[in-house]
Every structure is written in C-alpha cells, then in structure tokens.
Short mmCIF file of C-alpha atoms in Angstrom, two decimals:
data_model
loop_
_atom_site.label_atom_id
_atom_site.label_comp_id
_atom_site.label_asym_id
_atom_site.label_seq_id
_atom_site.Cartn_x
_atom_site.Cartn_y
_atom_site.Cartn_z
CA MET A 1 6.02 -8.30 8.17
CA LEU A 2 8.62 -10.64 9.48
CA CYS A 3 7.68 -12.46 12.66
CA GLU A 4 9.46 -11.66 15.90
CA VAL A 5 11.30 -14.99 16.12
CA PRO A 6 15.03 -14.42 15.52
CA LEU A 7 16.94 -16.42 12.95
CA THR A 8 18.74 -19.51 14.17
CA LYS A 9 22.54 -19.60 14.13
CA GLU A 10 22.51 -21.66 10.92
CA GLN A 11 20.08 -19.23 9.28
CA GLN A 12 22.23 -16.27 10.37
CA ASP A 13 25.34 -17.89 8.87
CA PHE A 14 23.47 -18.71 5.67
CA ALA A 15 22.15 -15.13 5.44
CA ALA A 16 25.64 -13.69 5.96
CA ALA A 17 27.15 -16.00 3.35
CA ASN A 18 24.61 -14.96 0.70
CA HIS A 19 24.23 -11.30 1.68
CA GLY A 20 25.71 -10.19 -1.64
CA LEU A 21 22.36 -11.03 -3.27
CA VAL A 22 20.84 -7.98 -1.59
CA TYR A 23 23.39 -5.66 -3.21
CA LYS A 24 23.06 -7.51 -6.53
CA PHE A 25 19.28 -6.98 -6.45
CA LEU A 26 19.67 -3.28 -5.62
CA ASN A 27 22.28 -2.74 -8.34
CA ASP A 28 20.43 -4.75 -11.01
CA ASN A 29 17.30 -2.67 -10.39
CA CYS A 30 19.19 0.65 -10.15
CA LEU A 31 17.93 1.24 -6.61
CA SER A 32 19.71 3.45 -4.11
CA GLU A 33 21.17 1.48 -1.20
CA ASP A 34 20.42 4.35 1.17
CA GLU A 35 16.74 4.39 0.25
CA PHE A 36 15.87 0.77 -0.51
CA TYR A 37 18.21 -1.43 1.55
CA ASP A 38 15.83 -1.41 4.50
CA VAL A 39 12.95 -2.29 2.18
CA VAL A 40 14.50 -5.40 0.63
CA ILE A 41 16.53 -6.72 3.55
CA PHE A 42 13.43 -7.91 5.42
CA ALA A 43 12.21 -9.76 2.34
CA TYR A 44 15.70 -11.28 2.01
CA LEU A 45 15.61 -12.47 5.63
CA LYS A 46 12.17 -13.98 5.04
CA ALA A 47 13.61 -15.83 2.04
CA VAL A 48 16.45 -17.14 4.25
CA ARG A 49 13.96 -18.38 6.83
CA ASP A 50 11.75 -19.99 4.16
CA TYR A 51 14.65 -21.63 2.34
CA CYS A 52 16.21 -23.05 5.52
CA SER A 53 12.94 -24.25 7.03
CA HIS A 54 11.36 -25.78 3.88
CA SER A 55 12.85 -28.45 1.71
CA PHE A 56 12.63 -27.37 -1.90
CA ASP A 57 14.29 -30.61 -3.08
CA GLY A 58 16.55 -28.68 -5.43
CA GLN A 59 13.51 -27.34 -7.23
CA TYR A 60 14.66 -23.72 -6.76
CA THR A 61 17.99 -22.20 -5.91
CA PHE A 62 18.24 -19.85 -2.95
CA SER A 63 19.01 -16.92 -5.24
CA THR A 64 15.75 -17.51 -7.14
CA ILE A 65 13.74 -17.52 -3.93
CA ALA A 66 15.57 -14.51 -2.46
CA LEU A 67 15.28 -12.38 -5.61
CA ARG A 68 11.59 -13.21 -5.88
CA GLN A 69 10.95 -12.30 -2.23
CA MET A 70 12.87 -9.04 -2.58
CA ARG A 71 10.89 -8.17 -5.73
CA PHE A 72 7.63 -8.77 -3.84
CA GLY A 73 8.89 -6.72 -0.89
CA LEU A 74 9.82 -3.85 -3.19
CA TYR A 75 6.48 -4.07 -4.98
CA ASP A 76 4.56 -3.93 -1.67
CA TYR A 77 6.60 -0.93 -0.54
CA LEU A 78 6.07 0.98 -3.78
CA ARG A 79 2.36 0.13 -3.79
CA THR A 80 1.86 1.45 -0.26
CA GLN A 81 3.86 4.58 -1.05
CA SER A 82 1.64 5.33 -4.03
CA CYS A 83 -1.58 5.24 -1.98
CA GLN A 84 -3.56 8.46 -2.09
CA LYS A 85 -3.15 8.96 1.64
CA ARG A 86 0.62 9.16 1.17
CA ARG A 87 0.51 11.35 -1.95
CA ALA A 88 -1.52 14.22 -0.63
CA GLU A 89 -0.38 17.55 -1.99
CA ILE A 90 0.72 19.90 0.74
CA ILE A 91 -0.46 23.43 0.23
CA SER A 92 1.05 26.23 2.23
CA ILE A 93 -0.55 29.59 2.81
CA GLN A 94 2.82 31.16 2.10
CA LEU A 95 3.17 32.58 -1.38
CA GLU A 96 6.09 30.47 -2.59
CA PRO A 97 7.12 27.83 -0.05
CA TYR A 98 9.85 26.47 -2.34
CA SER A 99 11.25 27.36 -5.71
CA GLY A 100 9.15 26.38 -8.68
CA SER A 101 6.02 25.93 -6.60
CA ARG A 102 2.74 27.66 -7.24
CA SER A 103 1.03 29.94 -4.79
CA LEU A 104 -2.24 29.00 -3.16
CA GLU A 105 -4.12 31.41 -5.41
CA GLU A 106 -2.63 29.81 -8.52
CA LEU A 107 -3.54 26.33 -7.34
CA LEU A 108 -7.11 27.35 -6.63
CA SER A 109 -7.56 29.12 -9.96
CA VAL A 110 -6.20 26.13 -11.91
CA GLN A 111 -8.57 23.73 -10.19
CA GLU A 112 -11.79 25.74 -10.46
CA ASP A 113 -13.98 22.69 -11.03
CA ILE A 114 -12.57 20.81 -8.01
CA PRO A 115 -14.89 22.51 -5.47
CA MET A 116 -17.90 21.55 -7.59
CA GLN A 117 -16.68 17.96 -7.86
CA ASP A 118 -16.12 17.88 -4.10
CA LEU A 119 -19.63 19.22 -3.53
CA GLU A 120 -21.14 16.61 -5.84
CA MET A 121 -19.17 13.86 -4.13
CA SER A 122 -20.21 15.12 -0.70
CA LEU A 123 -23.87 15.12 -1.75
CA LEU A 124 -23.59 11.61 -3.16
CA LEU A 125 -21.90 10.38 0.01
CA HIS A 126 -24.56 12.11 2.10
CA ASP A 127 -27.33 10.33 0.18
CA LEU A 128 -25.41 7.07 0.39
CA ALA A 129 -24.97 7.46 4.16
CA GLY A 130 -28.75 7.51 4.54
CA ARG A 131 -29.05 4.11 2.86
CA ILE A 132 -26.20 2.09 4.36
CA SER A 133 -24.98 1.26 7.85
CA GLN A 134 -22.43 3.33 9.72
CA GLN A 135 -19.89 0.49 9.45
CA GLN A 136 -20.33 0.40 5.69
CA MET A 137 -19.97 4.18 5.52
CA ASN A 138 -16.73 4.08 7.55
CA ILE A 139 -15.32 1.53 5.11
CA VAL A 140 -16.36 3.69 2.13
CA ARG A 141 -14.64 6.73 3.67
CA LEU A 142 -11.45 4.78 4.31
CA LYS A 143 -11.47 3.41 0.76
CA ARG A 144 -12.07 6.92 -0.65
CA ASN A 145 -9.08 8.21 1.34
CA GLY A 146 -6.77 5.70 -0.34
CA TYR A 147 -6.66 2.86 2.15
CA GLY A 148 -6.34 -0.64 0.71
CA ILE A 149 -8.50 -3.62 1.62
CA ARG A 150 -5.81 -5.05 3.92
CA GLU A 151 -5.35 -1.74 5.73
CA ILE A 152 -9.10 -1.31 6.18
CA SER A 153 -9.36 -4.88 7.43
CA SER A 154 -6.71 -4.40 10.10
CA ARG A 155 -8.04 -0.98 11.08
CA GLU A 156 -11.68 -2.07 11.37
CA LYS A 157 -10.84 -5.59 12.68
CA ILE A 158 -12.95 -7.21 9.96
CA PRO A 159 -11.77 -10.02 7.64
CA MET A 160 -10.67 -8.89 4.17
CA LYS A 161 -13.29 -11.11 2.55
CA ARG A 162 -16.03 -9.31 4.50
CA ILE A 163 -14.58 -5.90 3.51
CA LYS A 164 -14.87 -6.90 -0.15
CA GLU A 165 -18.43 -8.09 0.42
CA ILE A 166 -19.35 -4.81 2.13
CA LEU A 167 -17.86 -2.76 -0.71
CA GLU A 168 -19.83 -4.84 -3.23
CA GLU A 169 -23.03 -4.29 -1.21
CA VAL A 170 -22.36 -0.54 -1.16
CA ARG A 171 -21.66 -0.56 -4.89
CA ILE A 172 -25.05 -2.14 -5.54
CA VAL A 173 -26.78 0.48 -3.35
CA PHE A 174 -24.85 3.23 -5.13
CA LEU A 175 -25.87 1.93 -8.56
CA GLU A 176 -29.51 1.85 -7.42
CA MET A 177 -29.17 5.47 -6.31
CA CYS A 178 -27.81 6.46 -9.70
CA ARG A 179 -30.70 4.79 -11.52
CA GLU A 180 -33.30 6.74 -9.51
#
C-alpha cells in the first residue's frame, strides 16, 4: 500500500490538477465510481509521488504512468477479490434464504461426490502431515484455503522466496507419496 508519508504541497497541487485522469480511467474501463474510485485513487496518488520524485527525462508522460499504476492497482484488487477465501459460498440452513437460491438439501444432492473428494483430500493431507514439518503443513493449509504467496509470507513472517521453496519441497514429498 501507499506509505504513511503525506504528499508535499507541490505533489498535492499536481494531483489536484490531473485528477481528471482518475475519472477518465474509470469511464474508459466502464467501472462504477462508487465501487472502484477507492481502489484506483491510491494507485493514482502513488503515480503522483513517483512522477514528482523521479526524473523520467520526458521518457513517459504523467498520464502514461498514472494509467499504468491504476491498471496495476485494479488488477491487484480484482486478483485478491477472486481468491478462494473471499469466494466461499454461504449456505444457510433456511430453506430459501433469497429468491432463486437452492435449499441446503438441493446443494448437498447436487454435490454428492464432494464429501468423497473432501475425504480423499483429508487423507492425503493427513499422510502428508506425517512426512513434513508443522511449518510446512501450515503453509500448505493456507495455500489450500486460497491465500497467495505474499499473504502467506506476511502472515507467517517468512520471506516469499522461502515460501516458494517450502511449497516446492512439499510438492516433491507429495509426488513421492503418490508414487508409493
């Protein structure tokens, strides 16, 4: 995210003068201002800070830098929103919690093979847990629940490079298990 240091007066004036780029980006990408303004404005302010603090020697215009930063900010937002942990289906024990929804019984009958898949996965994870360290198992569980490498890294206080190494080590152990 954006660091806690406020923009200088010059950066604030520059941001205000070019603020129309935010609305242009939202309109060009058919994004709702109510929903996405807060997402792209922080990327825009980062672009202002970068443009004012670095000399680009006329290599890029501010609009190029700002639009690129806002695109990256939007991409990061959409990527985090599509994580499994944020897409979990909510099942109510009520028969029809909202119109067009299916009851719990209907959901369970449609997904008859899901309990078997869950059982198989639980057994595999149980076998895997006997062959790897607890730290490795915690990382596997977080990854299975939809957390990304960066999120796992910050949560476990381990560098991202080490998280990738651990996942590769676990993958090798898992492949050995499957060959047995």
